[in-house]
Coordinates of N, CA and C and ligand atoms in Angstrom, one line a residue:
M80 N -3.5 -18.6 2.5 CA -4.2 -17.6 3.3 C -3.2 -16.5 3.6
S81 N -3.6 -15.2 3.5 CA -2.7 -14.1 3.8 C -2.4 -14.1 5.3
R82 N -1.3 -13.5 5.7 CA -1.0 -13.3 7.1 C -2.0 -12.4 7.7
W83 N -2.5 -11.5 6.9 CA -3.6 -10.6 7.4 C -4.8 -11.4 7.8
A84 N -5.2 -12.4 7.0 CA -6.4 -13.2 7.3 C -6.2 -14.1 8.5
E85 N -4.9 -14.6 8.6 CA -4.6 -15.4 9.8 C -4.7 -14.6 11.0
L86 N -4.2 -13.4 10.9 CA -4.2 -12.5 12.1 C -5.6 -12.0 12.5
T87 N -6.4 -11.8 11.6 CA -7.7 -11.1 11.9 C -8.9 -12.0 11.8
G88 N -8.8 -13.1 11.1 CA -9.9 -14.0 10.9 C -10.8 -13.5 9.7
G89 N -10.3 -12.5 9.1 CA -11.0 -12.0 7.9 C -12.3 -11.2 8.2
N90 N -12.5 -10.8 9.4 CA -13.7 -10.0 9.7 C -13.4 -8.8 10.5
S91 N -12.3 -8.1 10.2 CA -11.9 -7.0 11.0 C -12.3 -5.6 10.4
G92 N -13.0 -5.7 9.2 CA -13.2 -4.4 8.5 C -13.8 -3.3 9.3
A93 N -14.9 -3.6 10.0 CA -15.6 -2.6 10.8 C -14.7 -2.1 11.9
D94 N -14.0 -2.9 12.6 CA -13.1 -2.5 13.7 C -12.0 -1.6 13.1
Y95 N -11.5 -2.0 12.0 CA -10.4 -1.2 11.4 C -10.9 0.2 11.0
A96 N -12.0 0.2 10.4 CA -12.6 1.5 10.0 C -12.9 2.4 11.2
S97 N -13.5 1.8 12.3 CA -13.8 2.6 13.4 C -12.6 3.0 14.2
R98 N -11.5 2.2 14.2 CA -10.3 2.7 14.8 C -9.7 3.9 14.1
F99 N -9.7 3.9 12.8 CA -9.2 5.1 12.1 C -10.1 6.3 12.3
A100 N -11.4 6.0 12.3 CA -12.4 7.1 12.5 C -12.2 7.8 13.9
S101 N -11.9 6.9 14.9 CA -11.7 7.5 16.2 C -10.4 8.3 16.3
L102 N -9.3 7.8 15.6 CA -8.1 8.5 15.6 C -8.3 9.9 14.9
A103 N -9.0 9.9 13.8 CA -9.2 11.1 13.0 C -10.1 12.1 13.9
A104 N -11.1 11.6 14.6 CA -11.9 12.4 15.4 C -11.1 13.0 16.6
S105 N -10.1 12.3 17.0 CA -9.3 12.8 18.1 C -8.2 13.8 17.7
G106 N -8.2 14.1 16.4 CA -7.3 15.1 15.8 C -6.0 14.6 15.2
V107 N -5.8 13.2 15.3 CA -4.6 12.6 14.7 C -4.7 12.8 13.1
D108 N -3.6 13.1 12.5 CA -3.5 13.1 11.0 C -3.4 11.7 10.5
V109 N -4.5 11.2 9.9 CA -4.5 9.8 9.5 C -4.2 9.8 8.0
H110 N -3.8 10.9 7.4 CA -3.7 10.9 5.9 C -2.2 11.0 5.5
G111 N -1.3 10.6 6.3 CA 0.1 10.7 5.9 C 0.4 10.0 4.6
E112 N -0.1 8.8 4.4 CA 0.2 8.1 3.1 C -0.3 8.8 1.9
A113 N -1.5 9.4 2.0 CA -2.1 10.1 0.9 C -1.3 11.4 0.6
T114 N -0.9 12.0 1.7 CA -0.2 13.3 1.6 C 1.2 13.0 0.8
L115 N 1.8 11.9 1.2 CA 3.1 11.6 0.6 C 2.9 11.3 -0.9
C116 N 1.9 10.5 -1.2 CA 1.6 10.2 -2.6 C 1.3 11.4 -3.4
A117 N 0.5 12.3 -2.8 CA 0.1 13.6 -3.5 C 1.3 14.5 -3.7
S118 N 2.4 14.3 -3.0 CA 3.6 15.0 -3.2 C 4.5 14.5 -4.3
L119 N 4.1 13.2 -4.7 CA 5.0 12.5 -5.7 C 4.4 12.6 -7.1
V120 N 3.0 12.6 -7.2 CA 2.4 12.7 -8.5 C 1.3 13.7 -8.5
P121 N 1.0 14.4 -9.6 CA -0.1 15.4 -9.6 C -1.5 14.9 -9.5
P122 N -2.4 15.7 -9.1 CA -3.9 15.4 -9.2 C -4.2 15.0 -10.6
G123 N -5.1 14.0 -10.7 CA -5.5 13.5 -12.0 C -4.7 12.2 -12.3
S124 N -3.6 11.9 -11.6 CA -2.9 10.7 -11.8 C -3.7 9.5 -11.5
R125 N -3.4 8.4 -12.2 CA -4.1 7.1 -11.9 C -3.3 6.4 -10.8
V126 N -4.0 6.0 -9.7 CA -3.4 5.4 -8.6 C -4.1 4.0 -8.3
L127 N -3.2 3.0 -8.1 CA -3.7 1.7 -7.7 C -3.3 1.5 -6.2
D128 N -4.4 1.4 -5.4 CA -4.1 1.2 -4.0 C -4.2 -0.3 -3.7
A129 N -3.0 -0.9 -3.6 CA -2.9 -2.4 -3.5 C -3.0 -2.8 -2.1
G130 N -3.9 -3.6 -1.7 CA -4.2 -3.9 -0.3 C -4.8 -2.7 0.3
C131 N -5.9 -2.2 -0.3 CA -6.5 -0.9 0.0 C -7.3 -1.0 1.3
G132 N -7.6 -2.2 1.8 CA -8.3 -2.4 3.0 C -9.7 -1.7 2.9
T133 N -9.9 -0.8 3.9 CA -11.2 0.0 4.0 C -11.2 1.1 3.1
G134 N -10.1 1.3 2.3 CA -10.1 2.4 1.3 C -9.7 3.7 1.8
R135 N -9.2 3.7 3.1 CA -9.0 5.1 3.7 C -8.0 5.9 2.9
V136 N -6.9 5.3 2.3 CA -6.0 6.1 1.5 C -6.5 6.5 0.2
A137 N -7.1 5.5 -0.5 CA -7.6 5.8 -1.9 C -8.7 6.8 -1.8
I138 N -9.6 6.7 -0.8 CA -10.7 7.7 -0.7 C -10.1 9.1 -0.5
R139 N -9.1 9.2 0.4 CA -8.5 10.5 0.6 C -7.9 11.1 -0.7
L140 N -7.2 10.2 -1.4 CA -6.6 10.6 -2.7 C -7.7 11.0 -3.7
A141 N -8.7 10.3 -3.7 CA -9.8 10.6 -4.6 C -10.4 12.0 -4.3
E142 N -10.5 12.3 -3.0 CA -10.9 13.7 -2.6 C -10.0 14.7 -3.0
L143 N -8.7 14.4 -3.2 CA -7.7 15.3 -3.6 C -7.6 15.4 -5.2
G144 N -8.4 14.6 -5.8 CA -8.5 14.7 -7.3 C -7.8 13.6 -8.1
Y145 N -7.4 12.5 -7.4 CA -6.7 11.4 -8.0 C -7.8 10.4 -8.5
D146 N -7.4 9.6 -9.5 CA -8.2 8.6 -10.1 C -7.8 7.3 -9.5
C147 N -8.5 6.8 -8.6 CA -8.0 5.7 -7.8 C -8.8 4.4 -8.0
V148 N -8.1 3.3 -7.9 CA -8.7 1.9 -7.9 C -8.1 1.2 -6.7
G149 N -9.0 0.6 -5.9 CA -8.5 -0.2 -4.8 C -8.7 -1.7 -5.0
V150 N -7.7 -2.4 -4.5 CA -7.7 -3.9 -4.6 C -7.4 -4.5 -3.3
D151 N -8.2 -5.4 -2.9 CA -8.0 -6.1 -1.6 C -8.6 -7.5 -1.6
L152 N -8.1 -8.4 -0.8 CA -8.6 -9.7 -0.7 C -9.6 -10.0 0.4
D153 N -9.7 -9.0 1.3 CA -10.5 -9.2 2.5 C -11.9 -8.6 2.3
P154 N -13.0 -9.4 2.1 CA -14.3 -8.8 1.8 C -14.8 -7.9 3.0
S155 N -14.4 -8.1 4.2 CA -14.9 -7.3 5.3 C -14.3 -5.9 5.2
M156 N -13.0 -5.8 4.7 CA -12.4 -4.5 4.6 C -13.0 -3.8 3.3
L157 N -13.2 -4.6 2.3 CA -13.8 -3.9 1.1 C -15.2 -3.5 1.3
A158 N -15.9 -4.2 2.2 CA -17.3 -3.7 2.5 C -17.3 -2.3 3.0
E159 N -16.3 -2.0 3.9 CA -16.2 -0.7 4.5 C -15.9 0.3 3.4
A160 N -15.0 -0.1 2.5 CA -14.6 0.9 1.4 C -15.8 1.1 0.5
R161 N -16.6 0.1 0.2 CA -17.7 0.3 -0.7 C -18.8 1.1 0.0
R162 N -18.9 0.9 1.3 CA -19.9 1.7 2.1 C -19.5 3.2 2.1
A163 N -18.2 3.4 2.3 CA -17.8 4.8 2.4 C -17.7 5.5 1.1
A164 N -17.4 4.8 0.0 CA -17.2 5.4 -1.3 C -17.8 4.5 -2.4
P165 N -19.1 4.4 -2.5 CA -19.7 3.4 -3.4 C -19.4 3.7 -4.9
A166 N -19.1 4.9 -5.2 CA -18.9 5.3 -6.6 C -17.5 4.9 -7.1
M167 N -16.6 4.6 -6.1 CA -15.2 4.3 -6.5 C -15.1 2.8 -6.9
T168 N -14.0 2.5 -7.6 CA -13.8 1.1 -8.1 C -13.0 0.3 -7.0
W169 N -13.7 -0.8 -6.5 CA -13.0 -1.6 -5.5 C -13.1 -3.0 -6.1
I170 N -11.9 -3.7 -6.1 CA -11.8 -5.0 -6.7 C -11.3 -6.0 -5.7
E171 N -12.1 -7.1 -5.6 CA -11.7 -8.2 -4.6 C -10.7 -9.1 -5.4
A172 N -9.5 -9.1 -5.1 CA -8.5 -9.9 -5.8 C -7.3 -10.1 -4.9
D173 N -6.5 -11.2 -5.2 CA -5.3 -11.5 -4.6 C -4.1 -10.8 -5.3
L174 N -3.4 -10.0 -4.6 CA -2.3 -9.3 -5.2 C -1.2 -10.3 -5.8
A175 N -1.2 -11.5 -5.3 CA -0.2 -12.5 -5.8 C -0.7 -13.1 -7.1
A176 N -2.0 -12.7 -7.5 CA -2.5 -13.2 -8.8 C -3.2 -12.1 -9.5
L177 N -2.6 -10.9 -9.3 CA -3.3 -9.7 -9.8 C -3.3 -9.6 -11.4
D178 N -4.5 -9.4 -11.9 CA -4.6 -9.3 -13.4 C -5.4 -8.0 -13.6
I179 N -4.6 -6.9 -13.9 CA -5.2 -5.6 -14.0 C -4.5 -4.9 -15.1
T180 N -5.3 -4.1 -15.8 CA -4.7 -3.3 -16.9 C -3.6 -2.4 -16.4
P181 N -2.4 -2.5 -16.9 CA -1.3 -1.7 -16.4 C -1.4 -0.3 -16.8
G182 N -0.4 0.5 -16.4 CA -0.4 1.9 -16.8 C -0.7 2.9 -15.7
F183 N -0.6 2.4 -14.4 CA -0.8 3.3 -13.3 C 0.4 4.3 -13.1
D184 N 0.1 5.5 -12.8 CA 1.1 6.5 -12.5 C 1.8 6.2 -11.1
L185 N 1.0 5.6 -10.2 CA 1.5 5.3 -8.9 C 0.8 4.1 -8.4
V186 N 1.5 3.1 -7.9 CA 1.0 1.9 -7.3 C 1.4 2.0 -5.8
L187 N 0.4 1.9 -4.9 CA 0.7 2.1 -3.5 C 0.4 0.8 -2.7
A188 N 1.4 0.5 -1.8 CA 1.1 -0.6 -0.9 C 1.4 -0.1 0.5
A189 N 0.4 0.4 1.2 CA 0.5 1.1 2.5 C 0.0 0.2 3.6
G190 N 0.5 0.3 4.8 CA -0.1 -0.4 5.9 C 0.4 -1.8 6.0
N191 N 1.7 -2.0 5.8 CA 2.3 -3.4 6.0 C 1.7 -4.4 5.0
V192 N 1.3 -4.0 3.9 CA 0.7 -5.0 2.9 C 1.7 -6.1 2.6
V193 N 2.9 -5.7 2.3 CA 3.9 -6.7 1.8 C 4.2 -7.8 2.9
P194 N 4.4 -7.4 4.1 CA 4.6 -8.5 5.1 C 3.4 -9.2 5.5
L195 N 2.2 -8.7 5.1 CA 0.9 -9.4 5.4 C 0.4 -10.3 4.3
L196 N 1.2 -10.4 3.2 CA 0.8 -11.3 2.1 C 1.0 -12.8 2.6
A197 N 0.4 -13.7 1.9 CA 0.6 -15.1 2.3 C 2.1 -15.4 2.1
P198 N 2.6 -16.2 3.1 CA 4.1 -16.6 3.0 C 4.5 -17.2 1.7
G199 N 5.6 -16.7 1.1 CA 6.1 -17.2 -0.1 C 5.5 -16.6 -1.4
T200 N 4.5 -15.7 -1.2 CA 3.9 -15.0 -2.4 C 4.5 -13.6 -2.6
E201 N 5.3 -13.1 -1.7 CA 5.7 -11.7 -1.7 C 6.4 -11.3 -3.0
A202 N 7.3 -12.2 -3.5 CA 8.1 -11.8 -4.7 C 7.1 -11.7 -5.9
K203 N 6.2 -12.7 -6.0 CA 5.2 -12.7 -7.1 C 4.3 -11.4 -7.0
A204 N 3.9 -11.1 -5.8 CA 3.0 -10.0 -5.7 C 3.7 -8.7 -6.1
V205 N 5.0 -8.5 -5.6 CA 5.7 -7.3 -5.9 C 6.0 -7.2 -7.4
T206 N 6.2 -8.4 -8.1 CA 6.4 -8.4 -9.5 C 5.2 -7.9 -10.2
L207 N 4.0 -8.4 -9.8 CA 2.8 -8.0 -10.4 C 2.4 -6.5 -10.1
L208 N 2.7 -6.1 -8.9 CA 2.5 -4.6 -8.6 C 3.4 -3.8 -9.5
A209 N 4.6 -4.2 -9.6 CA 5.6 -3.4 -10.5 C 5.1 -3.4 -11.9
G210 N 4.5 -4.5 -12.3 CA 4.0 -4.6 -13.7 C 2.9 -3.7 -14.0
A211 N 2.2 -3.2 -12.9 CA 1.1 -2.3 -13.1 C 1.5 -0.8 -13.3
V212 N 2.8 -0.6 -13.0 CA 3.4 0.8 -13.0 C 3.7 1.2 -14.5
R213 N 3.3 2.3 -14.9 CA 3.6 2.8 -16.3 C 5.1 3.2 -16.3
P214 N 5.7 3.2 -17.5 CA 7.0 3.8 -17.6 C 7.1 5.2 -17.1
G215 N 8.0 5.5 -16.2 CA 8.1 6.8 -15.5 C 7.3 6.8 -14.2
G216 N 6.4 5.8 -14.0 CA 5.6 5.8 -12.8 C 6.3 5.2 -11.6
L217 N 5.6 5.2 -10.4 CA 6.1 4.9 -9.1 C 5.4 3.7 -8.4
L218 N 6.2 2.9 -7.7 CA 5.7 2.0 -6.7 C 6.1 2.5 -5.4
V219 N 5.1 2.7 -4.5 CA 5.4 3.2 -3.1 C 4.9 2.2 -2.1
A220 N 5.8 1.7 -1.3 CA 5.4 0.7 -0.3 C 6.0 1.1 1.1
G221 N 5.1 1.0 2.1 CA 5.6 1.3 3.4 C 5.3 0.1 4.3
F222 N 6.4 -0.5 4.9 CA 6.1 -1.6 5.8 C 7.2 -1.7 6.9
G223 N 6.8 -2.4 8.0 CA 7.7 -2.6 9.1 C 8.7 -3.7 8.7
L224 N 9.9 -3.6 9.5 CA 11.0 -4.5 9.2 C 11.4 -5.3 10.4
D225 N 10.8 -5.0 11.6 CA 11.1 -5.7 12.8 C 9.8 -5.9 13.6
A226 N 10.0 -6.7 14.7 CA 8.8 -7.0 15.5 C 8.2 -5.8 16.1
A227 N 8.9 -4.8 16.4 CA 8.3 -3.6 16.9 C 7.4 -2.8 16.0
H228 N 7.6 -3.1 14.7 CA 6.8 -2.3 13.7 C 5.9 -3.2 12.9
L229 N 5.7 -4.5 13.3 CA 4.8 -5.4 12.6 C 3.9 -6.2 13.5
P230 N 2.7 -6.5 13.1 CA 1.8 -7.3 13.9 C 2.0 -8.8 13.7
V231 N 3.0 -9.2 12.8 CA 3.3 -10.6 12.5 C 4.9 -10.7 12.5
P232 N 5.4 -11.9 12.6 CA 6.9 -12.0 12.5 C 7.4 -11.4 11.2
P233 N 8.5 -10.7 11.3 CA 9.1 -10.1 10.1 C 9.5 -11.1 9.1
T234 N 9.3 -10.7 7.8 CA 9.7 -11.7 6.7 C 10.6 -10.9 5.8
A235 N 10.1 -10.2 4.8 CA 11.0 -9.6 3.8 C 11.7 -8.4 4.4
G236 N 13.0 -8.3 4.1 CA 13.8 -7.2 4.4 C 13.9 -6.3 3.2
L237 N 14.6 -5.1 3.4 CA 14.7 -4.2 2.3 C 15.5 -4.7 1.2
A238 N 16.6 -5.4 1.5 CA 17.4 -5.9 0.4 C 16.6 -6.8 -0.5
E239 N 15.8 -7.7 0.1 CA 15.0 -8.6 -0.7 C 14.0 -7.8 -1.5
Y240 N 13.3 -6.9 -0.8 CA 12.3 -6.1 -1.5 C 12.9 -5.3 -2.7
D241 N 14.1 -4.8 -2.5 CA 14.8 -4.0 -3.6 C 15.1 -5.0 -4.7
E242 N 15.5 -6.2 -4.4 CA 15.8 -7.2 -5.4 C 14.6 -7.5 -6.3
W243 N 13.5 -7.7 -5.6 CA 12.2 -8.0 -6.3 C 11.9 -6.9 -7.3
C244 N 12.0 -5.6 -6.7 CA 11.7 -4.5 -7.6 C 12.7 -4.4 -8.7
A245 N 13.9 -4.6 -8.5 CA 14.9 -4.5 -9.6 C 14.7 -5.5 -10.6
A246 N 14.3 -6.7 -10.2 CA 14.0 -7.8 -11.2 C 12.8 -7.5 -12.0
A247 N 11.9 -6.6 -11.5 CA 10.8 -6.2 -12.2 C 11.0 -4.9 -13.0
G248 N 12.2 -4.4 -13.0 CA 12.6 -3.3 -13.8 C 12.5 -1.9 -13.1
L249 N 12.3 -1.9 -11.8 CA 12.2 -0.7 -11.0 C 13.5 -0.3 -10.4
V250 N 13.7 1.0 -10.2 CA 14.9 1.5 -9.6 C 14.5 2.3 -8.3
L251 N 15.3 2.0 -7.3 CA 15.0 2.8 -6.0 C 15.3 4.2 -6.2
E252 N 14.3 5.1 -5.8 CA 14.5 6.5 -6.0 C 14.6 7.2 -4.7
R253 N 13.8 6.9 -3.7 CA 13.8 7.5 -2.4 C 13.5 6.5 -1.3
R254 N 14.0 6.7 -0.1 CA 13.5 5.9 1.0 C 13.3 6.8 2.2
F255 N 12.1 6.7 2.8 CA 11.8 7.5 4.0 C 11.7 6.6 5.2
A256 N 11.8 7.2 6.3 CA 11.5 6.4 7.6 C 10.1 6.5 8.0
T257 N 9.4 7.5 7.5 CA 8.0 7.7 7.9 C 7.2 8.2 6.7
W258 N 5.9 8.3 6.8 CA 5.1 8.8 5.7 C 5.2 10.3 5.6
D259 N 5.7 11.0 6.7 CA 5.9 12.4 6.6 C 7.3 12.7 6.2
R260 N 8.0 11.8 5.5 CA 9.2 12.0 4.7 C 10.4 12.2 5.6
A261 N 10.5 11.7 6.8 CA 11.7 11.7 7.6 C 12.7 10.9 6.8
E262 N 14.0 11.2 6.9 CA 15.0 10.5 6.1 C 15.2 9.1 6.7
Y263 N 15.3 8.1 5.9 CA 15.5 6.7 6.4 C 17.0 6.6 6.8
R264 N 17.2 6.1 8.1 CA 18.5 5.9 8.6 C 18.7 4.5 9.1
G265 N 18.0 3.6 8.6 CA 18.2 2.2 9.0 C 17.3 1.7 10.1
G266 N 16.1 2.4 10.4 CA 15.2 1.9 11.4 C 14.3 0.8 11.0
G267 N 13.3 0.5 11.8 CA 12.5 -0.6 11.7 C 11.3 -0.4 10.8
Y268 N 11.2 0.7 10.2 CA 10.0 1.0 9.3 C 10.6 1.8 8.1
A269 N 10.2 1.5 6.9 CA 10.6 2.2 5.7 C 9.5 2.4 4.7
V270 N 9.5 3.5 4.1 CA 8.7 3.8 2.9 C 9.6 3.9 1.7
S271 N 9.4 3.0 0.8 CA 10.3 2.9 -0.4 C 9.6 3.4 -1.6
V272 N 10.3 4.2 -2.4 CA 9.7 4.8 -3.6 C 10.6 4.3 -4.7
H273 N 10.1 3.4 -5.6 CA 10.8 2.9 -6.7 C 10.1 3.4 -8.0
R274 N 10.9 3.7 -9.0 CA 10.4 4.2 -10.3 C 10.7 3.2 -11.4
R275 N 9.8 3.1 -12.4 CA 10.0 2.4 -13.6 C 10.6 3.4 -14.6
P276 N 11.8 3.3 -15.0 CA 12.4 4.3 -15.9 C 11.6 4.4 -17.2
G277 N 11.7 5.5 -17.8 CA 11.0 5.7 -19.1 C 10.3 7.0 -19.1
Ligands
SAM326 C1 -3.1 -3.5 7.6 S1 -4.2 -3.6 6.3 C2 -3.8 -2.0 5.4 C3 -5.0 -1.5 4.6 C4 -4.8 -0.2 4.0 N1 -3.7 -0.3 3.0 C5 -4.4 0.9 5.0 O1 -3.3 1.4 5.0 O2 -5.3 1.2 5.7 C6 -3.4 -4.8 5.2 C7 -4.3 -5.1 4.0 O3 -3.6 -6.0 3.1 C8 -4.5 -6.8 2.5 N2 -3.8 -8.0 1.9 C9 -3.0 -8.9 2.5 N3 -2.7 -9.8 1.6 C10 -3.3 -9.6 0.4 C11 -3.4 -10.2 -0.8 N4 -2.7 -11.3 -1.1 N5 -4.1 -9.6 -1.8 C12 -4.8 -8.5 -1.5 N6 -4.8 -7.8 -0.4 C13 -4.1 -8.4 0.6 C14 -5.4 -7.2 3.7 O4 -6.6 -7.8 3.2 C15 -5.5 -5.9 4.4 O5 -6.7 -5.2 4.0

């Protein structure tokens, strides 16, 4: 069972969607992840939103002209995505057993997806996500590294994450401290951008 399912009981989709709707209604910019991705690859690019949850990032990217597919394991989260964007492709699947046609320009894991995987499956999931990236494409993952930035006890650190990416043939290109591209200086949250050479 994923740490996310342990944390939420697998029925938090509606609450999650309404929390972000309230933030957006109060004027908070909830599209930082999509904005960063849009700065990295042009409209029309194929994007895999891995651990897409309610689809909030993929839906925003689709509005900006990206060709997005969302994958998640939590039916309650996917139900919100399907309700909000029924014409988009939403796949219920475990990232640690992902079987998807590769060739994505950008694979995204936003919102602490990596630390919220089932314990012990992180390396496998990162390998499979990296495998979905086309030559020249990007894997972008943002996640907390300490208790202050995570809803669960910290697991993978950046050194481990970089090793999994390197083993899958990816090279670290950029690392930010936030989705609005503040420079990473060793804090408790990082957005890592790895590229598959080619
Ligand atoms: C905090 S939510 C983030 C959702 C979305 N990326 C966002 O930023 O709004 C983490 C998501 O990771 C998903 N997740 C965790 N483990 C997973 C797995 N093994 N396979 C697929 N999705 C998983 C959860 O179901 C949950 O929807």
